[in-house]
Amino acid sequence: MTTSGNRNEGDVVVIGGGVVGGAIALGLARSGARVIVLDEGDAAFRASRGNFALVWVQSKGFGMPEYALWSRRSADDWHGLAGILREEAGIDVAHSQPGGFMLCLSEAELDKRVEMMRRLHNSQPLTDFPYEVLDHAETKRRLPAIGKDVVGALYSPLDGHVNSLKLFRALREACQRRGVDYRPESPVETIIRREGGFAVSGPWGEVRAGKVVLCAGLGNARLAPMVGLDAPVKPSKGQIIVTEKTEPFLHNPMVTVRQTDEGGVMIGDSQEDAGFDTVVGQPIISTMAERAIKMFPRLAGLNVVRTWSALRVMSPDGFPIYDQSESCPGAFVVTCHSGVTLAANHALTLAPAILAGELPEAVARFTARRFHVPATA
């Protein structure tokens, strides 16, 4: 499909304007494409505004080593993405990779974590994924603020974090400067294969493009079948606590606790199967706070300034879904629950491949066809 000066035509339509859609759109625009982003707006169940902002590698890939390799690739490339965003958007997203800790509050918890890591890293492709098992004394030497209930920790130098709201803003700004046509309040109702491309429509009107990329998070489950794809994603509820700002004491991120560049402490990582419910639940919040205070007793003296919940985008096995349509060539789906960690891959590797018309071999395992392989006897 050739494009003209018509503002309702582009090379690629990206459906979804969150971190995943923003990273794909930026990568496409940097590769020379004329991109239109259709964003449902604040009515969407947007994971991007509720995430924990980790760039995390440790413990990922159990059951699919390719996911660990894909995560590490993105973590390594995040330094480049942060530089691009600083240059193209003028925004420092506070990315750092100081290494991350997984704190354990019992010997049983530590043993379970260690066994999982050993099983994960015994796979041949993951022998070069460094991590350390630390006892209480060594953990306290590295993290002086921990409490007596911390029996030990696992540490990996591969882990980092960013400021998620600055990332969201930087992607939007960089896309705008690259000429991406961002359209808020544009929910998509239909996608139709037409004239060598696609017609995408909603109550706002219609746009056309030669390619379409589904980055709509939970909305991909509805949209994917329209272009011969499958995205069986469901919501997983997570809740987060944010404290008032305090002096820096926690340079390294944890799975459940991190101090932001602005001084507030985030506490999170709950997982609930609650459908599309996003109401903050006091029992969950209380349990999260209690564990965090055991890890870092000084948190007991801080005021909570905000709590929220958001919905992760989870596939049946928890791993990403990257696919291209056989029946509707030019249609792609990109969905995952680690949009921050994988943002560098999406912008620097996946988007150029989409524009070229074929997904890279590195993501071949992430096709949704894996959910339809008959069980062997």
mmCIF file of C-alpha atoms in Angstrom:
data_model
loop_
_atom_site.group_PDB
_atom_site.id
_atom_site.type_symbol
_atom_site.label_atom_id
_atom_site.label_comp_id
_atom_site.label_asym_id
_atom_site.label_seq_id
_atom_site.Cartn_x
_atom_site.Cartn_y
_atom_site.Cartn_z
ATOM 1 C CA MET A 1 0.000 0.000 0.000
ATOM 2 C CA THR A 2 1.529 3.343 -0.980
ATOM 3 C CA THR A 3 0.964 6.398 1.151
ATOM 4 C CA SER A 4 0.344 9.961 0.153
ATOM 5 C CA GLY A 5 0.015 13.263 1.945
ATOM 6 C CA ASN A 6 -3.347 12.194 3.309
ATOM 7 C CA ARG A 7 -3.151 12.516 7.101
ATOM 8 C CA ASN A 8 -5.271 9.386 7.432
ATOM 9 C CA GLU A 9 -2.710 7.235 5.655
ATOM 10 C CA GLY A 10 0.609 5.983 6.953
ATOM 11 C CA ASP A 11 3.173 3.257 6.540
ATOM 12 C CA VAL A 12 2.291 1.664 9.880
ATOM 13 C CA VAL A 13 -0.602 2.008 12.300
ATOM 14 C CA VAL A 14 0.338 1.175 15.891
ATOM 15 C CA ILE A 15 -2.682 0.400 18.049
ATOM 16 C CA GLY A 16 -1.890 1.244 21.665
ATOM 17 C CA GLY A 17 -0.015 4.224 23.052
ATOM 18 C CA GLY A 18 1.521 2.813 26.225
ATOM 19 C CA VAL A 19 5.169 1.934 26.818
ATOM 20 C CA VAL A 20 5.030 -1.010 24.397
ATOM 21 C CA GLY A 21 3.296 0.981 21.664
ATOM 22 C CA GLY A 22 5.496 3.999 22.289
ATOM 23 C CA ALA A 23 8.711 1.993 22.005
ATOM 24 C CA ILE A 24 7.526 0.266 18.813
ATOM 25 C CA ALA A 25 6.383 3.581 17.317
ATOM 26 C CA LEU A 26 9.698 5.260 18.125
ATOM 27 C CA GLY A 27 11.656 2.388 16.619
ATOM 28 C CA LEU A 28 9.538 2.487 13.472
ATOM 29 C CA ALA A 29 9.903 6.255 13.125
ATOM 30 C CA ARG A 30 13.676 6.056 13.655
ATOM 31 C CA SER A 31 13.720 3.507 10.818
ATOM 32 C CA GLY A 32 12.019 5.981 8.498
ATOM 33 C CA ALA A 33 8.376 4.914 8.689
ATOM 34 C CA ARG A 34 5.406 7.239 8.698
ATOM 35 C CA VAL A 35 3.609 6.129 11.857
ATOM 36 C CA ILE A 36 0.112 6.708 13.225
ATOM 37 C CA VAL A 37 -0.524 5.742 16.863
ATOM 38 C CA LEU A 38 -4.116 5.121 17.904
ATOM 39 C CA ASP A 39 -4.465 5.342 21.678
ATOM 40 C CA GLU A 40 -7.664 4.540 23.543
ATOM 41 C CA GLY A 41 -6.793 7.152 26.180
ATOM 42 C CA ASP A 42 -7.357 7.256 29.912
ATOM 43 C CA ALA A 43 -10.288 4.852 29.686
ATOM 44 C CA ALA A 44 -7.823 2.063 28.868
ATOM 45 C CA PHE A 45 -6.550 -0.411 31.457
ATOM 46 C CA ARG A 46 -3.097 1.044 30.951
ATOM 47 C CA ALA A 47 -0.338 -1.002 32.552
ATOM 48 C CA SER A 48 2.147 1.749 31.644
ATOM 49 C CA ARG A 49 0.907 4.135 34.311
ATOM 50 C CA GLY A 50 0.922 1.531 37.079
ATOM 51 C CA ASN A 51 4.140 -0.435 36.633
ATOM 52 C CA PHE A 52 7.045 -0.921 39.039
ATOM 53 C CA ALA A 53 9.622 0.289 36.480
ATOM 54 C CA LEU A 54 12.180 -2.471 36.863
ATOM 55 C CA VAL A 55 14.606 -3.427 34.114
ATOM 56 C CA TRP A 56 14.875 -6.956 35.454
ATOM 57 C CA VAL A 57 16.725 -10.076 34.315
ATOM 58 C CA GLN A 58 17.275 -12.140 37.475
ATOM 59 C CA SER A 59 14.922 -15.130 37.787
ATOM 60 C CA LYS A 60 13.300 -14.601 34.377
ATOM 61 C CA GLY A 61 12.970 -17.432 31.904
ATOM 62 C CA PHE A 62 12.036 -20.409 34.081
ATOM 63 C CA GLY A 63 10.448 -22.769 31.567
ATOM 64 C CA MET A 64 11.623 -20.752 28.560
ATOM 65 C CA PRO A 65 15.351 -19.888 28.528
ATOM 66 C CA GLU A 66 14.821 -17.763 25.421
ATOM 67 C CA TYR A 67 12.975 -15.266 27.610
ATOM 68 C CA ALA A 68 15.983 -14.871 29.873
ATOM 69 C CA LEU A 69 18.197 -14.259 26.837
ATOM 70 C CA TRP A 70 15.688 -11.765 25.412
ATOM 71 C CA SER A 71 15.454 -9.937 28.766
ATOM 72 C CA ARG A 72 19.217 -9.712 29.134
ATOM 73 C CA ARG A 73 19.596 -8.424 25.604
ATOM 74 C CA SER A 74 17.181 -5.614 26.408
ATOM 75 C CA ALA A 75 18.848 -4.829 29.742
ATOM 76 C CA ASP A 76 22.190 -4.544 27.934
ATOM 77 C CA ASP A 77 20.667 -2.298 25.254
ATOM 78 C CA TRP A 78 18.823 -0.098 27.762
ATOM 79 C CA HIS A 79 21.877 2.141 28.121
ATOM 80 C CA GLY A 80 21.561 2.921 24.422
ATOM 81 C CA LEU A 81 17.822 3.548 24.651
ATOM 82 C CA ALA A 82 18.288 5.897 27.610
ATOM 83 C CA GLY A 83 20.828 7.855 25.574
ATOM 84 C CA ILE A 84 18.474 8.047 22.595
ATOM 85 C CA LEU A 85 15.642 9.344 24.787
ATOM 86 C CA ARG A 86 17.934 11.910 26.381
ATOM 87 C CA GLU A 87 19.056 13.101 22.964
ATOM 88 C CA GLU A 88 15.746 12.951 21.117
ATOM 89 C CA ALA A 89 13.309 13.910 23.886
ATOM 90 C CA GLY A 90 15.564 15.943 26.171
ATOM 91 C CA ILE A 91 14.478 13.799 29.133
ATOM 92 C CA ASP A 92 16.647 11.791 31.522
ATOM 93 C CA VAL A 93 14.564 8.727 32.431
ATOM 94 C CA ALA A 94 16.833 7.973 35.428
ATOM 95 C CA HIS A 95 17.953 4.611 34.098
ATOM 96 C CA SER A 96 20.597 2.809 36.137
ATOM 97 C CA GLN A 97 21.880 -0.756 36.312
ATOM 98 C CA PRO A 98 23.424 -1.128 39.776
ATOM 99 C CA GLY A 99 22.331 -4.750 40.173
ATOM 100 C CA GLY A 100 19.230 -6.028 41.927
ATOM 101 C CA PHE A 101 18.493 -7.964 45.118
ATOM 102 C CA MET A 102 15.811 -10.502 45.986
ATOM 103 C CA LEU A 103 15.514 -10.335 49.799
ATOM 104 C CA CYS A 104 14.245 -13.376 51.711
ATOM 105 C CA LEU A 105 12.572 -13.334 55.123
ATOM 106 C CA SER A 106 12.977 -17.025 55.967
ATOM 107 C CA GLU A 107 15.412 -19.851 55.313
ATOM 108 C CA ALA A 108 12.679 -21.728 53.456
ATOM 109 C CA GLU A 109 12.090 -18.726 51.197
ATOM 110 C CA LEU A 110 15.822 -18.385 50.517
ATOM 111 C CA ASP A 111 16.224 -22.116 49.807
ATOM 112 C CA LYS A 112 13.298 -22.021 47.379
ATOM 113 C CA ARG A 113 14.752 -19.024 45.533
ATOM 114 C CA VAL A 114 18.207 -20.586 45.356
ATOM 115 C CA GLU A 115 16.857 -23.891 44.029
ATOM 116 C CA MET A 116 14.821 -22.079 41.372
ATOM 117 C CA MET A 117 17.848 -20.064 40.255
ATOM 118 C CA ARG A 118 20.043 -23.155 40.100
ATOM 119 C CA ARG A 119 17.515 -24.998 37.965
ATOM 120 C CA LEU A 120 17.080 -21.968 35.723
ATOM 121 C CA HIS A 121 20.769 -21.286 35.237
ATOM 122 C CA ASN A 122 21.765 -24.893 34.731
ATOM 123 C CA SER A 123 20.245 -24.651 31.252
ATOM 124 C CA GLN A 124 22.970 -24.413 28.661
ATOM 125 C CA PRO A 125 22.114 -20.973 27.218
ATOM 126 C CA LEU A 126 22.095 -19.355 30.687
ATOM 127 C CA THR A 127 25.512 -20.299 32.036
ATOM 128 C CA ASP A 128 26.680 -16.691 31.651
ATOM 129 C CA PHE A 129 23.974 -15.134 33.831
ATOM 130 C CA PRO A 130 25.859 -14.128 36.999
ATOM 131 C CA TYR A 131 24.223 -14.125 40.420
ATOM 132 C CA GLU A 132 25.305 -14.490 44.037
ATOM 133 C CA VAL A 133 23.671 -16.049 47.094
ATOM 134 C CA LEU A 134 24.264 -13.852 50.154
ATOM 135 C CA ASP A 135 23.764 -14.574 53.852
ATOM 136 C CA HIS A 136 22.411 -11.976 56.278
ATOM 137 C CA ALA A 137 25.834 -10.530 57.123
ATOM 138 C CA GLU A 138 26.880 -10.012 53.511
ATOM 139 C CA THR A 139 23.463 -8.647 52.566
ATOM 140 C CA LYS A 140 23.700 -6.135 55.443
ATOM 141 C CA ARG A 141 27.216 -5.150 54.404
ATOM 142 C CA ARG A 142 25.883 -4.215 50.983
ATOM 143 C CA LEU A 143 22.490 -2.929 52.175
ATOM 144 C CA PRO A 144 23.053 -1.465 55.672
ATOM 145 C CA ALA A 145 19.391 -0.497 56.102
ATOM 146 C CA ILE A 146 18.016 -4.073 56.116
ATOM 147 C CA GLY A 147 16.292 -5.460 59.198
ATOM 148 C CA LYS A 148 17.115 -8.500 61.339
ATOM 149 C CA ASP A 149 14.361 -10.553 59.649
ATOM 150 C CA VAL A 150 16.244 -10.645 56.349
ATOM 151 C CA VAL A 151 17.987 -14.023 56.366
ATOM 152 C CA GLY A 152 19.720 -13.538 53.040
ATOM 153 C CA ALA A 153 19.391 -12.469 49.426
ATOM 154 C CA LEU A 154 20.133 -13.234 45.829
ATOM 155 C CA TYR A 155 21.977 -10.571 43.858
ATOM 156 C CA SER A 156 22.560 -10.142 40.144
ATOM 157 C CA PRO A 157 24.515 -7.303 38.506
ATOM 158 C CA LEU A 158 22.237 -7.483 35.448
ATOM 159 C CA ASP A 159 19.242 -5.755 37.054
ATOM 160 C CA GLY A 160 18.281 -2.077 37.004
ATOM 161 C CA HIS A 161 15.374 0.358 37.026
ATOM 162 C CA VAL A 162 14.072 3.614 35.555
ATOM 163 C CA ASN A 163 11.557 6.353 36.330
ATOM 164 C CA SER A 164 8.453 4.949 34.640
ATOM 165 C CA LEU A 165 6.536 8.202 34.268
ATOM 166 C CA LYS A 166 9.577 9.918 32.766
ATOM 167 C CA LEU A 167 9.947 6.966 30.392
ATOM 168 C CA PHE A 168 6.315 7.235 29.329
ATOM 169 C CA ARG A 169 6.707 10.967 28.719
ATOM 170 C CA ALA A 170 10.063 10.585 26.953
ATOM 171 C CA LEU A 171 8.709 8.021 24.499
ATOM 172 C CA ARG A 172 5.783 10.280 23.699
ATOM 173 C CA GLU A 173 8.029 13.330 23.250
ATOM 174 C CA ALA A 174 10.600 11.500 21.127
ATOM 175 C CA CYS A 175 7.834 10.111 18.918
ATOM 176 C CA GLN A 176 6.357 13.574 18.463
ATOM 177 C CA ARG A 177 9.715 15.038 17.458
ATOM 178 C CA ARG A 178 10.132 12.180 14.978
ATOM 179 C CA GLY A 179 6.813 13.088 13.366
ATOM 180 C CA VAL A 180 4.695 10.246 14.753
ATOM 181 C CA ASP A 181 0.989 11.110 14.454
ATOM 182 C CA TYR A 182 -0.295 10.357 17.969
ATOM 183 C CA ARG A 183 -4.075 10.259 18.283
ATOM 184 C CA PRO A 184 -5.577 10.013 21.778
ATOM 185 C CA GLU A 185 -9.181 9.072 22.467
ATOM 186 C CA SER A 186 -9.104 6.770 19.432
ATOM 187 C CA PRO A 187 -10.404 3.330 20.410
ATOM 188 C CA VAL A 188 -10.310 0.795 17.591
ATOM 189 C CA GLU A 189 -13.473 -1.097 16.686
ATOM 190 C CA THR A 190 -12.517 -2.842 13.445
ATOM 191 C CA ILE A 191 -9.450 -3.768 11.394
ATOM 192 C CA ILE A 192 -10.088 -4.829 7.807
ATOM 193 C CA ARG A 193 -7.595 -6.114 5.262
ATOM 194 C CA ARG A 194 -7.993 -3.841 2.243
ATOM 195 C CA GLU A 195 -6.069 -2.935 -0.932
ATOM 196 C CA GLY A 196 -2.741 -4.401 0.111
ATOM 197 C CA GLY A 197 -2.944 -2.847 3.546
ATOM 198 C CA PHE A 198 -5.344 -2.265 6.396
ATOM 199 C CA ALA A 199 -8.257 0.003 7.199
ATOM 200 C CA VAL A 200 -8.504 0.672 10.934
ATOM 201 C CA SER A 201 -11.646 2.359 12.185
ATOM 202 C CA GLY A 202 -13.510 3.524 15.250
ATOM 203 C CA PRO A 203 -16.016 6.205 16.284
ATOM 204 C CA TRP A 204 -13.351 8.801 15.444
ATOM 205 C CA GLY A 205 -13.089 7.758 11.769
ATOM 206 C CA GLU A 206 -10.707 5.612 9.734
ATOM 207 C CA VAL A 207 -6.996 5.424 8.922
ATOM 208 C CA ARG A 208 -5.148 3.222 6.445
ATOM 209 C CA ALA A 209 -1.655 1.801 6.362
ATOM 210 C CA GLY A 210 0.383 -0.942 4.802
ATOM 211 C CA LYS A 211 1.148 -2.515 8.188
ATOM 212 C CA VAL A 212 -0.620 -2.677 11.536
ATOM 213 C CA VAL A 213 0.982 -3.503 14.895
ATOM 214 C CA LEU A 214 -1.219 -4.497 17.819
ATOM 215 C CA CYS A 215 0.256 -3.077 21.031
ATOM 216 C CA ALA A 216 -3.025 -2.631 22.859
ATOM 217 C CA GLY A 217 -2.231 -4.728 25.928
ATOM 218 C CA LEU A 218 -5.346 -6.502 27.158
ATOM 219 C CA GLY A 219 -7.186 -5.146 24.110
ATOM 220 C CA ASN A 220 -5.087 -7.386 21.883
ATOM 221 C CA ALA A 221 -7.248 -10.376 22.844
ATOM 222 C CA ARG A 222 -10.171 -8.778 20.970
ATOM 223 C CA LEU A 223 -8.208 -7.220 18.112
ATOM 224 C CA ALA A 224 -5.877 -10.070 17.138
ATOM 225 C CA PRO A 225 -8.509 -12.356 15.542
ATOM 226 C CA MET A 226 -9.485 -9.523 13.189
ATOM 227 C CA VAL A 227 -6.153 -10.009 11.401
ATOM 228 C CA GLY A 228 -5.721 -13.764 11.778
ATOM 229 C CA LEU A 229 -3.687 -13.584 14.987
ATOM 230 C CA ASP A 230 -4.120 -14.941 18.503
ATOM 231 C CA ALA A 231 -3.395 -13.062 21.732
ATOM 232 C CA PRO A 232 -4.984 -14.964 24.635
ATOM 233 C CA VAL A 233 -4.008 -12.432 27.301
ATOM 234 C CA LYS A 234 -5.732 -11.912 30.628
ATOM 235 C CA PRO A 235 -5.348 -9.376 33.446
ATOM 236 C CA SER A 236 -3.252 -9.984 36.556
ATOM 237 C CA LYS A 237 -3.865 -7.368 39.234
ATOM 238 C CA GLY A 238 -0.933 -5.769 41.027
ATOM 239 C CA GLN A 239 -1.026 -3.204 43.819
ATOM 240 C CA ILE A 240 1.577 -0.598 44.722
ATOM 241 C CA ILE A 241 2.334 1.651 47.690
ATOM 242 C CA VAL A 242 4.357 4.864 47.381
ATOM 243 C CA THR A 243 5.812 6.632 50.416
ATOM 244 C CA GLU A 244 6.739 10.228 50.958
ATOM 245 C CA LYS A 245 10.175 11.294 49.741
ATOM 246 C CA THR A 246 13.089 10.527 52.026
ATOM 247 C CA GLU A 247 16.871 10.760 51.905
ATOM 248 C CA PRO A 248 18.521 8.217 49.592
ATOM 249 C CA PHE A 249 19.194 4.899 51.335
ATOM 250 C CA LEU A 250 18.435 2.304 48.659
ATOM 251 C CA HIS A 251 20.532 2.516 45.534
ATOM 252 C CA ASN A 252 19.676 -0.967 44.259
ATOM 253 C CA PRO A 253 16.227 -2.123 43.140
ATOM 254 C CA MET A 254 14.513 -5.174 44.644
ATOM 255 C CA VAL A 255 11.677 -7.247 43.229
ATOM 256 C CA THR A 256 9.281 -5.736 45.791
ATOM 257 C CA VAL A 257 10.918 -2.510 47.037
ATOM 258 C CA ARG A 258 12.725 0.285 45.220
ATOM 259 C CA GLN A 259 13.568 3.912 45.925
ATOM 260 C CA THR A 260 12.962 6.201 42.988
ATOM 261 C CA ASP A 261 15.327 8.884 41.772
ATOM 262 C CA GLU A 262 12.984 11.425 43.359
ATOM 263 C CA GLY A 263 13.229 9.880 46.848
ATOM 264 C CA GLY A 264 9.919 8.070 47.282
ATOM 265 C CA VAL A 265 9.862 4.359 48.033
ATOM 266 C CA MET A 266 7.705 2.023 45.943
ATOM 267 C CA ILE A 267 6.425 -1.234 47.417
ATOM 268 C CA GLY A 268 4.730 -3.743 45.152
ATOM 269 C CA ASP A 269 4.646 -7.066 43.290
ATOM 270 C CA SER A 270 1.293 -8.450 44.451
ATOM 271 C CA GLN A 271 -0.411 -10.758 41.945
ATOM 272 C CA GLU A 272 -4.145 -11.383 41.976
ATOM 273 C CA ASP A 273 -6.511 -13.098 39.582
ATOM 274 C CA ALA A 274 -9.344 -10.582 39.964
ATOM 275 C CA GLY A 275 -10.517 -9.995 36.416
ATOM 276 C CA PHE A 276 -10.615 -6.317 35.507
ATOM 277 C CA ASP A 277 -11.000 -5.136 39.104
ATOM 278 C CA THR A 278 -8.578 -2.311 39.952
ATOM 279 C CA VAL A 279 -9.835 -1.430 43.442
ATOM 280 C CA VAL A 280 -7.046 -1.162 46.030
ATOM 281 C CA GLY A 281 -7.557 -3.846 48.680
ATOM 282 C CA GLN A 282 -6.521 -3.142 52.257
ATOM 283 C CA PRO A 283 -5.521 -6.743 53.169
ATOM 284 C CA ILE A 284 -3.081 -6.962 50.261
ATOM 285 C CA ILE A 285 -1.675 -3.481 50.917
ATOM 286 C CA SER A 286 -1.202 -4.311 54.621
ATOM 287 C CA THR A 287 0.662 -7.547 53.848
ATOM 288 C CA MET A 288 2.934 -5.756 51.367
ATOM 289 C CA ALA A 289 3.699 -2.997 53.887
ATOM 290 C CA GLU A 290 4.410 -5.502 56.671
ATOM 291 C CA ARG A 291 6.935 -7.410 54.556
ATOM 292 C CA ALA A 292 8.587 -4.200 53.369
ATOM 293 C CA ILE A 293 9.009 -2.954 56.938
ATOM 294 C CA LYS A 294 10.627 -6.246 57.935
ATOM 295 C CA MET A 295 13.043 -5.772 55.076
ATOM 296 C CA PHE A 296 13.703 -2.098 55.838
ATOM 297 C CA PRO A 297 12.479 -1.059 59.326
ATOM 298 C CA ARG A 298 12.994 2.631 58.587
ATOM 299 C CA LEU A 299 9.964 2.476 56.263
ATOM 300 C CA ALA A 300 7.704 2.297 59.331
ATOM 301 C CA GLY A 301 8.378 5.988 59.949
ATOM 302 C CA LEU A 302 7.358 7.158 56.479
ATOM 303 C CA ASN A 303 3.920 8.354 55.419
ATOM 304 C CA VAL A 304 2.126 6.666 52.533
ATOM 305 C CA VAL A 305 1.256 9.271 49.924
ATOM 306 C CA ARG A 306 -0.387 7.093 47.315
ATOM 307 C CA THR A 307 -1.634 3.584 46.573
ATOM 308 C CA TRP A 308 -2.926 2.199 43.318
ATOM 309 C CA SER A 309 -3.534 -0.989 41.410
ATOM 310 C CA ALA A 310 -3.053 -1.805 37.750
ATOM 311 C CA LEU A 311 -3.463 -4.795 35.471
ATOM 312 C CA ARG A 312 -0.561 -6.739 34.035
ATOM 313 C CA VAL A 313 -0.998 -8.197 30.573
ATOM 314 C CA MET A 314 -0.438 -11.910 31.065
ATOM 315 C CA SER A 315 -0.326 -14.677 28.490
ATOM 316 C CA PRO A 316 -1.175 -18.238 29.606
ATOM 317 C CA ASP A 317 2.480 -19.011 30.372
ATOM 318 C CA GLY A 318 3.538 -15.486 31.354
ATOM 319 C CA PHE A 319 5.875 -14.996 28.408
ATOM 320 C CA PRO A 320 5.557 -12.442 25.568
ATOM 321 C CA ILE A 321 3.568 -12.977 22.409
ATOM 322 C CA TYR A 322 5.226 -11.730 19.214
ATOM 323 C CA ASP A 323 3.589 -12.846 16.002
ATOM 324 C CA GLN A 324 3.004 -11.928 12.381
ATOM 325 C CA SER A 325 -0.115 -12.947 10.516
ATOM 326 C CA GLU A 326 0.024 -15.525 7.757
ATOM 327 C CA SER A 327 -3.505 -14.803 6.509
ATOM 328 C CA CYS A 328 -3.091 -11.011 6.705
ATOM 329 C CA PRO A 329 0.534 -10.235 5.822
ATOM 330 C CA GLY A 330 1.675 -6.984 7.394
ATOM 331 C CA ALA A 331 -0.218 -7.487 10.657
ATOM 332 C CA PHE A 332 1.800 -8.037 13.835
ATOM 333 C CA VAL A 333 1.055 -8.415 17.529
ATOM 334 C CA VAL A 334 3.418 -7.332 20.311
ATOM 335 C CA THR A 335 2.322 -8.045 23.853
ATOM 336 C CA CYS A 336 4.118 -8.715 27.136
ATOM 337 C CA HIS A 337 3.927 -7.951 30.849
ATOM 338 C CA SER A 338 7.475 -6.521 31.014
ATOM 339 C CA GLY A 339 7.119 -3.512 28.759
ATOM 340 C CA VAL A 340 9.712 -1.489 30.660
ATOM 341 C CA THR A 341 12.369 -4.216 30.728
ATOM 342 C CA LEU A 342 11.816 -5.029 27.057
ATOM 343 C CA ALA A 343 11.478 -1.435 25.820
ATOM 344 C CA ALA A 344 15.003 -1.388 24.388
ATOM 345 C CA ASN A 345 14.369 -4.582 22.420
ATOM 346 C CA HIS A 346 11.071 -3.249 21.154
ATOM 347 C CA ALA A 347 12.508 0.051 19.953
ATOM 348 C CA LEU A 348 15.916 -1.076 18.697
ATOM 349 C CA THR A 349 15.356 -4.647 17.446
ATOM 350 C CA LEU A 350 11.695 -5.530 17.013
ATOM 351 C CA ALA A 351 10.422 -2.336 15.357
ATOM 352 C CA PRO A 352 13.008 -2.303 12.534
ATOM 353 C CA ALA A 353 12.272 -5.987 11.909
ATOM 354 C CA ILE A 354 8.536 -5.279 11.694
ATOM 355 C CA LEU A 355 9.169 -2.536 9.175
ATOM 356 C CA ALA A 356 11.330 -4.924 7.153
ATOM 357 C CA GLY A 357 8.441 -7.390 7.190
ATOM 358 C CA GLU A 358 9.762 -10.313 9.230
ATOM 359 C CA LEU A 359 10.248 -10.923 12.943
ATOM 360 C CA PRO A 360 13.780 -11.851 14.067
ATOM 361 C CA GLU A 361 14.769 -15.421 14.877
ATOM 362 C CA ALA A 362 15.395 -14.366 18.492
ATOM 363 C CA VAL A 363 11.637 -14.155 19.108
ATOM 364 C CA ALA A 364 10.562 -17.275 17.189
ATOM 365 C CA ARG A 365 9.675 -19.093 20.446
ATOM 366 C CA PHE A 366 7.205 -16.378 21.413
ATOM 367 C CA THR A 367 4.615 -17.139 18.750
ATOM 368 C CA ALA A 368 1.108 -17.825 20.070
ATOM 369 C CA ARG A 369 1.204 -21.115 18.208
ATOM 370 C CA ARG A 370 2.878 -22.544 21.307
ATOM 371 C CA PHE A 371 -0.508 -22.512 23.030
ATOM 372 C CA HIS A 372 -1.985 -24.853 20.421
ATOM 373 C CA VAL A 373 0.596 -27.637 20.298
ATOM 374 C CA PRO A 374 -1.177 -30.946 21.056
ATOM 375 C CA ALA A 375 0.009 -32.622 24.225
ATOM 376 C CA THR A 376 2.070 -35.742 23.529
ATOM 377 C CA ALA A 377 0.915 -39.040 24.954
#
